Coordinates of N, CA and C in Angstrom, one line a residue:
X16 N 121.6 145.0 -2.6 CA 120.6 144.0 -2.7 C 121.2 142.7 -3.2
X17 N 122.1 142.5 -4.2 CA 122.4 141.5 -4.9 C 123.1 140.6 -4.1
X18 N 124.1 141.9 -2.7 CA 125.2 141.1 -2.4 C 124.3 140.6 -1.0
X19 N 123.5 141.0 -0.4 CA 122.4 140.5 0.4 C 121.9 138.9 0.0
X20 N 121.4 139.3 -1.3 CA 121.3 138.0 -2.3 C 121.9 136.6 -2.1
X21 N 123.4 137.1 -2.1 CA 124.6 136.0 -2.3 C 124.8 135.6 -0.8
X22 N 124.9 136.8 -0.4 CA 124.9 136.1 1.5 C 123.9 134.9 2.1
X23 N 122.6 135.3 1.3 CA 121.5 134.7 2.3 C 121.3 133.3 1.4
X24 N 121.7 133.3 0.3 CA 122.1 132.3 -0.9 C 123.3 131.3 0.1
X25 N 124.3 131.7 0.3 CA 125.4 131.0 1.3 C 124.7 130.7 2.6
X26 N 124.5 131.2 3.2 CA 123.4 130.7 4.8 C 122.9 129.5 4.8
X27 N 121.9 129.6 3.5 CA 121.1 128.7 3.0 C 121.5 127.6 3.0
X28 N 122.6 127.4 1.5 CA 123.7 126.6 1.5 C 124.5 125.4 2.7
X29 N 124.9 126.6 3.7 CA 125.5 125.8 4.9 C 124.5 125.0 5.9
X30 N 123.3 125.9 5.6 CA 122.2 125.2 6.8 C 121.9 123.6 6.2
X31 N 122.0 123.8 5.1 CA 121.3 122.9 4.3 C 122.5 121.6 4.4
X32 N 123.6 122.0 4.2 CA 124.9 121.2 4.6 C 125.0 120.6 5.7
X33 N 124.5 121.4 6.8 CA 125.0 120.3 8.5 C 123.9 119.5 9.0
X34 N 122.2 120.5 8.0 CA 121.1 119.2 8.0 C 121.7 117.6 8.1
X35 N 122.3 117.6 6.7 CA 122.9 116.3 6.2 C 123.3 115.7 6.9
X36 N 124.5 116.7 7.7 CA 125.3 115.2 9.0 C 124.3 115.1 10.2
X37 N 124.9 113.6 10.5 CA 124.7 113.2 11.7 C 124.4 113.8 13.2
X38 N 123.5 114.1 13.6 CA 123.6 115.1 14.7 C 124.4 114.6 15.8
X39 N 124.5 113.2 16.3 CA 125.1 112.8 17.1 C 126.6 112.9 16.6
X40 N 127.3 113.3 15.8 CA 128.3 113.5 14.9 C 129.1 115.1 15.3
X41 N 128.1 116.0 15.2 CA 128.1 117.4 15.1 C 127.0 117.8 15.7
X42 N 127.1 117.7 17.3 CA 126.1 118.4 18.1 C 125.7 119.6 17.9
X43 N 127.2 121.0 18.2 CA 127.2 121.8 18.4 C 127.1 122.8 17.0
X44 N 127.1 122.0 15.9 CA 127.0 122.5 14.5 C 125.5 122.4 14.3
X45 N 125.1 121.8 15.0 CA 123.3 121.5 14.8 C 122.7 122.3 15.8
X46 N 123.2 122.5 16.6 CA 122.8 123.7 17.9 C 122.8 125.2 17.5
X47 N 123.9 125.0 16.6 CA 124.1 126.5 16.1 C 123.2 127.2 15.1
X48 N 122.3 125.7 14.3 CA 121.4 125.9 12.7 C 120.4 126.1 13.6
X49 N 119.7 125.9 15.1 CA 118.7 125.8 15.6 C 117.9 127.0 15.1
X50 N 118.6 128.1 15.4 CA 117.5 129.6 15.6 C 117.7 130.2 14.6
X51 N 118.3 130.0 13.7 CA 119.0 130.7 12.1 C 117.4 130.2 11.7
X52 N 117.1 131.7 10.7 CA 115.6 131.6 9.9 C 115.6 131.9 8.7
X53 N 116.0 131.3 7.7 CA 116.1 131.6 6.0 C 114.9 131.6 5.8
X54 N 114.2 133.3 5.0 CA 113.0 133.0 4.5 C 113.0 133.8 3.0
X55 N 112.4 132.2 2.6 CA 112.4 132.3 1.1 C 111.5 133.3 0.3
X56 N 111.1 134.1 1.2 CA 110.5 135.3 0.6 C 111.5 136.2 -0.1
X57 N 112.4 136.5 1.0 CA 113.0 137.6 0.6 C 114.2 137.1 -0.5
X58 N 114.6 136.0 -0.6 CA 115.6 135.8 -1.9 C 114.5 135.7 -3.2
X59 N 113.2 135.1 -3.1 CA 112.7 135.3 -4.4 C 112.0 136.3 -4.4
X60 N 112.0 137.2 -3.6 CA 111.6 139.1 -4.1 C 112.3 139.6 -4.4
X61 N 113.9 139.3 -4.4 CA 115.0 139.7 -5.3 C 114.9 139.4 -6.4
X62 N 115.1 138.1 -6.2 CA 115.2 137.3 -8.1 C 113.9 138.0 -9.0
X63 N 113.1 138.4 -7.9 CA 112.4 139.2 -9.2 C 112.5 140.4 -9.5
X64 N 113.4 140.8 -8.7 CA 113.8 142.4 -9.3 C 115.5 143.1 -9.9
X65 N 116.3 141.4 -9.4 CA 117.6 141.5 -9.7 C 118.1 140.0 -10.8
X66 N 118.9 140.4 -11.8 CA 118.8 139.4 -12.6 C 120.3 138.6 -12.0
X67 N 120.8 137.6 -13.1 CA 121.7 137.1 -12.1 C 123.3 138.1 -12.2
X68 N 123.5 139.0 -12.9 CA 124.4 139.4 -12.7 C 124.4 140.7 -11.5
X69 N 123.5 140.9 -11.1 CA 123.4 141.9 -9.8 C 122.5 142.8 -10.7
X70 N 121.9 143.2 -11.8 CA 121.7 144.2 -12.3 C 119.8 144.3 -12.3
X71 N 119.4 145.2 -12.0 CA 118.0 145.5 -12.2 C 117.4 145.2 -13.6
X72 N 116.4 143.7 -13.0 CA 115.8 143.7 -14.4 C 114.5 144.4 -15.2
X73 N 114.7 144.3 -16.3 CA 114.3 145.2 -17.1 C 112.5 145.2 -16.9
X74 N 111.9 144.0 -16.4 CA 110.4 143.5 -16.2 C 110.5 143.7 -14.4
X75 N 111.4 144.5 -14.0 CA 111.6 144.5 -12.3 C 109.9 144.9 -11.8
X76 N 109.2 146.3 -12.8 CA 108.0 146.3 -12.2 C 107.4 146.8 -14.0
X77 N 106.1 147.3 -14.1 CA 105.5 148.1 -15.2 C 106.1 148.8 -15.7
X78 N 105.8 149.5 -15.1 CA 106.3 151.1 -15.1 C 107.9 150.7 -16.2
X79 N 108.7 150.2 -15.0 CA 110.0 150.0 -15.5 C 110.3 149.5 -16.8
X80 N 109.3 148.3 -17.0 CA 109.2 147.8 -18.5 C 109.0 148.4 -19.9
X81 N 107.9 149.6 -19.3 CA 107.2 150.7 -20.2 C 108.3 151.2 -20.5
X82 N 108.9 151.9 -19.7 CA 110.2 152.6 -19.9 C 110.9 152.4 -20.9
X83 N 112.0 150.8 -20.6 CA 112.8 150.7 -21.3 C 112.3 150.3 -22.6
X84 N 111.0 149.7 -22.8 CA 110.8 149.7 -24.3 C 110.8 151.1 -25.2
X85 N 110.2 152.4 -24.3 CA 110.1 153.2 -25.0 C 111.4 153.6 -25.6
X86 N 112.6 153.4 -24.7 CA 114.2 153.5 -24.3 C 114.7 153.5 -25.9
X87 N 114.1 151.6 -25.8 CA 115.0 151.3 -26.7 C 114.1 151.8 -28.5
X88 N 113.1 151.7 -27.9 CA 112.1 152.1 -29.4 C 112.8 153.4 -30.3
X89 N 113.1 154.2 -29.5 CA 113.7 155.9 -29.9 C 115.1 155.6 -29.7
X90 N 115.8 154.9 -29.2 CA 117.3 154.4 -29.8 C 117.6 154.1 -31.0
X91 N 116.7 153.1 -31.5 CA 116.6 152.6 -32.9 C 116.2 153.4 -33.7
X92 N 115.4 154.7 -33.6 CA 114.8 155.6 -34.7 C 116.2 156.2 -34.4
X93 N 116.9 156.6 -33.4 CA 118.3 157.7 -33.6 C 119.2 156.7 -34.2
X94 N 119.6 155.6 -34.1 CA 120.4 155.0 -35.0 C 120.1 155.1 -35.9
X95 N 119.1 154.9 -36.9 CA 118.8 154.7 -37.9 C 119.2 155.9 -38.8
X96 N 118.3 157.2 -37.9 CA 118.5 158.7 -38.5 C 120.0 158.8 -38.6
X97 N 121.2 158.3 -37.5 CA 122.6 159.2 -37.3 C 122.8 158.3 -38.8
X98 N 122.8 156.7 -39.0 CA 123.1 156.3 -39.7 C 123.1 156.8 -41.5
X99 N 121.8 157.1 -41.6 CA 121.7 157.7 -42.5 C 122.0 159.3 -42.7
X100 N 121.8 159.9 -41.8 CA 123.2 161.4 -42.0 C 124.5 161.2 -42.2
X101 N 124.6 160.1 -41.6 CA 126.2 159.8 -41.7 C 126.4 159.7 -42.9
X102 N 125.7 158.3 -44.1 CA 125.6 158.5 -45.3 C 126.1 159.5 -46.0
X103 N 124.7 160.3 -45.9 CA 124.8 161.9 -46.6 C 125.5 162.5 -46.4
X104 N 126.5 162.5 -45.8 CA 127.2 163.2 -45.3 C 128.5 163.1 -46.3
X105 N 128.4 161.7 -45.6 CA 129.4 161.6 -46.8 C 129.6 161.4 -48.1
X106 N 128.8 160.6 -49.0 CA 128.3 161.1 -50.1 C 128.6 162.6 -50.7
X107 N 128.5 163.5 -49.7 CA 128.5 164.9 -49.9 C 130.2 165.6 -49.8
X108 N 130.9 164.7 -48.9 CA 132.2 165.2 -48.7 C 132.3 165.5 -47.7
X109 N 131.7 166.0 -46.8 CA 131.4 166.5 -45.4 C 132.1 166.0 -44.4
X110 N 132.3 165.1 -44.4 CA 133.0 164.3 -43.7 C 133.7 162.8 -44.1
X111 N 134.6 162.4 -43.2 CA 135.5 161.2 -43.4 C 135.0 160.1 -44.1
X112 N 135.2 159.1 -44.9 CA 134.5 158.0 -45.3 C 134.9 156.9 -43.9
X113 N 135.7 156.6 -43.4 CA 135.3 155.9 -42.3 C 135.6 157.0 -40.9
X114 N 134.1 157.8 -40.7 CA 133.9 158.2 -39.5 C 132.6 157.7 -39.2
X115 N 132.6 157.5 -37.7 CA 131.5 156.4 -37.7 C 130.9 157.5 -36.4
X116 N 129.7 157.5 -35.7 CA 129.0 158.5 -34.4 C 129.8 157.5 -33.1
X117 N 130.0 158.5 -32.5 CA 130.2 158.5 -30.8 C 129.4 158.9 -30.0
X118 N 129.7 158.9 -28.8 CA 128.8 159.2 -27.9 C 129.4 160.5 -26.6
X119 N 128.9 161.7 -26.5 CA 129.6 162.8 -26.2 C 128.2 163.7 -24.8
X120 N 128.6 163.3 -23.8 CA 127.3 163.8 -22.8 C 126.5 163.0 -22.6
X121 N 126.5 161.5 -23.0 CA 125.1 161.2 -23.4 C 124.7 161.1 -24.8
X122 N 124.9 161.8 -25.6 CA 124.4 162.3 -26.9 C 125.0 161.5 -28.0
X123 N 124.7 161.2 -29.0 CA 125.1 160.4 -30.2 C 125.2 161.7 -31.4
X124 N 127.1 161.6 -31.1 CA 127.0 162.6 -32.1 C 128.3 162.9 -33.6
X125 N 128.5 163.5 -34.1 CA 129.1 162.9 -35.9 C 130.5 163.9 -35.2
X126 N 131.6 163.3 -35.7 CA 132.6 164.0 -36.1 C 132.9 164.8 -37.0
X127 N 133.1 166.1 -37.1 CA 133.4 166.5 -38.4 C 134.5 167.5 -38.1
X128 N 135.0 167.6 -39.4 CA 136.8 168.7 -39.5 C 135.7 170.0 -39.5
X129 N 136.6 170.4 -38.4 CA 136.2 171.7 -37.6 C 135.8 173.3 -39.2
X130 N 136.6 173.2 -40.0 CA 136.2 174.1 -40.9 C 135.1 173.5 -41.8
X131 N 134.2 172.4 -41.6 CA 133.3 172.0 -42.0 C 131.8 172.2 -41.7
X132 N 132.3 172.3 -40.0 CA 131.3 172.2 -39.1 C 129.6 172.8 -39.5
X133 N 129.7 174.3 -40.4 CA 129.1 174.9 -41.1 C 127.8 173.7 -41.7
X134 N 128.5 173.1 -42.0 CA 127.8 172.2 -43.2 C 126.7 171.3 -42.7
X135 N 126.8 170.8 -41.2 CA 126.1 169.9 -40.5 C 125.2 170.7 -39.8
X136 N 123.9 170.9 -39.9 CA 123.3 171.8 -38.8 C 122.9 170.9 -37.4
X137 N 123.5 171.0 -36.3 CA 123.0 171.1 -35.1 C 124.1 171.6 -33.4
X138 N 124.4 170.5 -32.8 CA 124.8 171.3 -31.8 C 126.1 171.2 -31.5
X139 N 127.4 171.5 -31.3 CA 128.4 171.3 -30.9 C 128.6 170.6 -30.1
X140 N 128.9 169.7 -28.8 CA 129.1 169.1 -28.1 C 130.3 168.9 -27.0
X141 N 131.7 169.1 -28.2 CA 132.9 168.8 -28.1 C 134.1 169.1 -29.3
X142 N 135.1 168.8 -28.9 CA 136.1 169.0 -30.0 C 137.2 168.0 -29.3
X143 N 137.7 167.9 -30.5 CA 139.4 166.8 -30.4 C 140.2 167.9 -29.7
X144 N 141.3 166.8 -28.8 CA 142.7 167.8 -28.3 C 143.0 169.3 -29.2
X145 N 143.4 168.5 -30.4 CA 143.7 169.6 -31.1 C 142.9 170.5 -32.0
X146 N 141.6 170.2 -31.7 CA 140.5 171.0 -32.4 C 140.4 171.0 -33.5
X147 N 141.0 170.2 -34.1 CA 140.5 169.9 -35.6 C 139.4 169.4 -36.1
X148 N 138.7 168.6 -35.0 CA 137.8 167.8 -35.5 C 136.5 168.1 -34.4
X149 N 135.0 168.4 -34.7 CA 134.3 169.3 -34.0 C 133.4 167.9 -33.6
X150 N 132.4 167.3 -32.2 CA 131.5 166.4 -32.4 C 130.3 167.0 -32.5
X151 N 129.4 166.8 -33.5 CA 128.3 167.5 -33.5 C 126.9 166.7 -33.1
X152 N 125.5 167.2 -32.7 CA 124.7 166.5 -32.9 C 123.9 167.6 -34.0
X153 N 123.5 166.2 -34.8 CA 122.6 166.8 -35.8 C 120.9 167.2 -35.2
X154 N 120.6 168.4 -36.1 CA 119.7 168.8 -35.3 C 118.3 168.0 -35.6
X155 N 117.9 167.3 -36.5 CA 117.0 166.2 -36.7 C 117.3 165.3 -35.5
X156 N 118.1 164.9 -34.7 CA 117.9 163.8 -33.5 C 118.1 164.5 -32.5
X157 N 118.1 165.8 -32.2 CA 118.1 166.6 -30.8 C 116.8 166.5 -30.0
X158 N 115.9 166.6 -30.6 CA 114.5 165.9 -29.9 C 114.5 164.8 -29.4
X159 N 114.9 163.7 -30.3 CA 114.5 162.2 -29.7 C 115.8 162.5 -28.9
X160 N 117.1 162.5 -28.8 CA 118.0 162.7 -28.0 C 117.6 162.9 -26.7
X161 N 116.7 164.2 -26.9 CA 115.9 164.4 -25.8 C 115.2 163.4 -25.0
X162 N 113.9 163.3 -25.9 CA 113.1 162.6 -25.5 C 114.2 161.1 -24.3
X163 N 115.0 160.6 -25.0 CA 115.4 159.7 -24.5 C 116.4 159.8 -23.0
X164 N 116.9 161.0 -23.1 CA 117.1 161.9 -21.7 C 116.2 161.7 -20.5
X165 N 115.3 162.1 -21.1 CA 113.9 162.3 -20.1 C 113.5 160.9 -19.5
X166 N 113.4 160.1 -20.6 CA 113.1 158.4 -20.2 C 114.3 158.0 -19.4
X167 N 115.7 158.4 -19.3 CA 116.1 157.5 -18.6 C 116.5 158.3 -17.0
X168 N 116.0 159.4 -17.0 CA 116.1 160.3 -16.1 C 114.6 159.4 -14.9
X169 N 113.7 158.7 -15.9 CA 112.2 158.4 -15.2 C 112.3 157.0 -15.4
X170 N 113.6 156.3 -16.1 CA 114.2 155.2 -15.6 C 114.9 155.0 -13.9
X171 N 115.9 156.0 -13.9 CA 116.1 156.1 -12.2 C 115.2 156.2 -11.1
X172 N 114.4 156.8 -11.4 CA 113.2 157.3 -10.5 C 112.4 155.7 -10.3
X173 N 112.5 155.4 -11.4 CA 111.0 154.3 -11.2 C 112.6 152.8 -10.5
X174 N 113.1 152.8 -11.0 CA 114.4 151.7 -10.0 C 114.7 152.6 -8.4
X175 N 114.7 153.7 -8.2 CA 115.1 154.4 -7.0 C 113.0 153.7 -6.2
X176 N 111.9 154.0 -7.0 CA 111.0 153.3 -6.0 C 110.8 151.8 -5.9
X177 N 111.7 151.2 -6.6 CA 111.2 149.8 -6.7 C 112.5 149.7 -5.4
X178 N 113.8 149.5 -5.2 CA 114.3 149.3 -4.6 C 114.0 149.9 -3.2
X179 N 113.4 150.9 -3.1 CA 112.6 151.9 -1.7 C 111.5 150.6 -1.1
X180 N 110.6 150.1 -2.2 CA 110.0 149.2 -1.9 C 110.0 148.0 -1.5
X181 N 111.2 147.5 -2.1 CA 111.9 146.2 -1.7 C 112.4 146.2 -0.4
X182 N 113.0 147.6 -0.4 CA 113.5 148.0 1.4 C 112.3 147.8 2.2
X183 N 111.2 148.3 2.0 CA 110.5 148.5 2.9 C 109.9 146.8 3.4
X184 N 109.8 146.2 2.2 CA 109.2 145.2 2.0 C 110.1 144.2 3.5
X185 N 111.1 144.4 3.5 CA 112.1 143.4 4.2 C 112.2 143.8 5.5
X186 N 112.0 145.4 6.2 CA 112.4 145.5 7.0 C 111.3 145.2 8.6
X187 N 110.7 144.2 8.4 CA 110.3 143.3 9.3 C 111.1 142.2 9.7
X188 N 112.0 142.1 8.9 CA 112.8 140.8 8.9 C 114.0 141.3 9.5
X189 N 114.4 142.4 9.5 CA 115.9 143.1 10.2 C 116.3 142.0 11.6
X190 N 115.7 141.8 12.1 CA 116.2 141.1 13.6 C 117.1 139.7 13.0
X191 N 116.1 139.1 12.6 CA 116.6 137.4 12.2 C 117.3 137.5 11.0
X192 N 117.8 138.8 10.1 CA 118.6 138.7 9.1 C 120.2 139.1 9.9
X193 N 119.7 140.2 11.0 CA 121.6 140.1 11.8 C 121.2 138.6 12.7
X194 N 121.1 137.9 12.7 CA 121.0 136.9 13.5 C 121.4 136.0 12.6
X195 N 121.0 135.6 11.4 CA 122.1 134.9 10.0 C 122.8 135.5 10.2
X196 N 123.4 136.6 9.8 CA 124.4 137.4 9.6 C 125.6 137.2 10.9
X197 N 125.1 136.9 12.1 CA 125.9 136.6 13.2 C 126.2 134.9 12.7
X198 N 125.4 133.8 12.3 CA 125.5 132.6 12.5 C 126.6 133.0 11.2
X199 N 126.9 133.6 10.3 CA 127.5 133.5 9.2 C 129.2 134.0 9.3
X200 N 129.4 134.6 10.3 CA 130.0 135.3 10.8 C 131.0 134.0 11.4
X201 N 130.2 133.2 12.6 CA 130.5 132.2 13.9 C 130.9 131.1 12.4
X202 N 130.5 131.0 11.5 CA 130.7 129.6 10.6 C 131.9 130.2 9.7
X203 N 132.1 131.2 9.6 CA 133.5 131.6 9.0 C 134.3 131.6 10.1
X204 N 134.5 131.8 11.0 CA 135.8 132.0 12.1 C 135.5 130.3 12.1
X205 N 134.7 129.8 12.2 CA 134.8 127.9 12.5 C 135.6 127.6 11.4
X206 N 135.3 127.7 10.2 CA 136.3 127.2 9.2 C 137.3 127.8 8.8
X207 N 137.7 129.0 9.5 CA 138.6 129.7 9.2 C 140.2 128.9 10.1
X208 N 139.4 128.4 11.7 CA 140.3 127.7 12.6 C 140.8 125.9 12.0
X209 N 139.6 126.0 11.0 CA 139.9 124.3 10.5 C 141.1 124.6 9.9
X210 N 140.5 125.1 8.7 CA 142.0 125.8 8.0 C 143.3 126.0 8.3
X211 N 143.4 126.9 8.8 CA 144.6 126.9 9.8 C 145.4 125.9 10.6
X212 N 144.4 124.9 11.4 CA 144.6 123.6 11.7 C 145.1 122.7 10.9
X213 N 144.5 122.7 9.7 CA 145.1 121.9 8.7 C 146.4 122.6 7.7
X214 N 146.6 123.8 7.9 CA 147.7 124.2 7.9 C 148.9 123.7 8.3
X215 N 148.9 124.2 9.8 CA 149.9 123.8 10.7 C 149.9 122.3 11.1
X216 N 149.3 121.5 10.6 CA 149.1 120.3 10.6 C 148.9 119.9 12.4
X217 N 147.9 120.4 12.9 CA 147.8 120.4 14.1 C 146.5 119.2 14.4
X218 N 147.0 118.9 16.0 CA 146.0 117.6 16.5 C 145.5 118.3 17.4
X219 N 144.1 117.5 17.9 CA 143.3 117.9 18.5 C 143.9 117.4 20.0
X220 N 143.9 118.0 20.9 CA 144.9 117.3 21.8 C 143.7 116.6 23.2
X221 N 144.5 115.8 24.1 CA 143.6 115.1 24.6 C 143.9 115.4 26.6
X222 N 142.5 116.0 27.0 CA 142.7 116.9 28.0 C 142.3 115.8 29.5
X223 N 143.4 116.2 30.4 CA 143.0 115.4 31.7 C 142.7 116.1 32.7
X224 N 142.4 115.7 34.1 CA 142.6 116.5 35.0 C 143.8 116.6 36.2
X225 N 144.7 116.0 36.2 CA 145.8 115.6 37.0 C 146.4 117.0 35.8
X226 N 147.2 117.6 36.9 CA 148.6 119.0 36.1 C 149.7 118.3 35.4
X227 N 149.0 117.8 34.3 CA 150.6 116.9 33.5 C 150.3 118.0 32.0
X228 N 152.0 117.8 31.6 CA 152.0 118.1 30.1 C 152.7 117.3 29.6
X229 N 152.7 116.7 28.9 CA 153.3 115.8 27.7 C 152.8 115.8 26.1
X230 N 154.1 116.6 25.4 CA 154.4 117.0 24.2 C 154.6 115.4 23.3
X231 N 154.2 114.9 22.6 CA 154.6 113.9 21.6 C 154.3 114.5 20.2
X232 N 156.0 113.9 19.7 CA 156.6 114.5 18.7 C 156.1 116.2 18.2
X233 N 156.4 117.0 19.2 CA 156.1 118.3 19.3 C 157.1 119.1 18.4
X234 N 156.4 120.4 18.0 CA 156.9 120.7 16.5 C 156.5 122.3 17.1
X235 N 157.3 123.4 16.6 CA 156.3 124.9 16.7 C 155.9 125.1 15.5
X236 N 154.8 125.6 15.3 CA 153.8 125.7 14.1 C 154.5 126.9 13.2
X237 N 155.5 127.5 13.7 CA 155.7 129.0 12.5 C 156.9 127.6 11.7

């Protein structure tokens, strides 16, 4: 979708560019913008569901908004909770004074030296190369852990129908978008030949009808 976005963003762009010149100037550049159909529907039905870095925004629909508040609401209660185990923990000896939580499956969970492990009640997750050191989740945030699983499991779901919808939403338009898509196409090989042209420092040569050739100060281009 985004890169759809950037394309029909560029179209726009160039149409908007050869408007400007002179038609008697650039006939065949103006012949070409004739049947090209930019509709500003579909770029701002994006922007409202794609922010500017390509990514699905967060207000894309309800539903989705509900979501991520709940997301981040129970994020904050598990930071808060890991934070404060972390504490007690150490306070208690239990663990490192600078061991800080990671993240292990998904899960936000404490490091501790493996002969310790005892001491933290909840779930194992992982261990270091050399097993000394166990990642645990404590079992006070295995719920919300949960809970927040579930939310973002019903985060995909709700971006898997918004984008379903957005599809559907456009595909009236399929004909005249490969038809940009061809003008976009025909305006890259045009400027791709300028280029090159001005590469090889090449002139536009001047054509008769009598069988003559004549080279002036002729050069091969490699």
């Amino acid at each position: 979708v985004f890169q759809l976005y950037k394309s029909l963003s560029t179209i726009k762009y160039i149409i908007r560019y050869i408007e400007q010149k002179e038609k008697e100037n650039y006939p065949r550049l103006h012949a070409l913008i004739e049947d090209v159909k930019v509709y500003p529907y579909i770029t701002e039905a994006i922007e409202r569901i794609i922010n500017k870095q390509g990514k699905i925004k967060d207000n894309a629909s309800p539903e989705l908004k509900r979501i991520k508040a709940d997301i981040l609401v129970k994020s904050s209660s598990v930071s808060r909770q890991i934070n404060s185990i972390l504490k007690r923990k150490k306070d208690e000896g239990i663990i490192d004074k600078d061991a800080t939580a990671s993240i292990r499956d998904g899960r936000l969970v404490i490091p501790v030296e493996a002969s310790k492990k005892r001491s933290l009640h909840g779930i194992v997750h992982d261990e270091s190369s050399s097993g000394k050191t166990v990642f645990i989740e404590p079992s006070e945030i295995v719920e919300l852990n949960n809970d927040i699983k579930e939310l973002e499991l019903a985060e995909r779901r709700e971006i898997i129908k918004i984008l379903i919808a957005f599809t559907q939403s456009i595909r009236p338009y399929v004909e005249e978008l490969e038809k940009s898509y061809d003008f976009l196409g025909t305006v890259d090989f045009i400027r791709a030949k300028a280029r090159f042209a001005m590469q090889i420092e090449a002139v536009k040569p001047t054509l008769q009808s009598s069988p003559e050739l004549f080279w002036k100060i002729a050069r091969h281009p490699l």
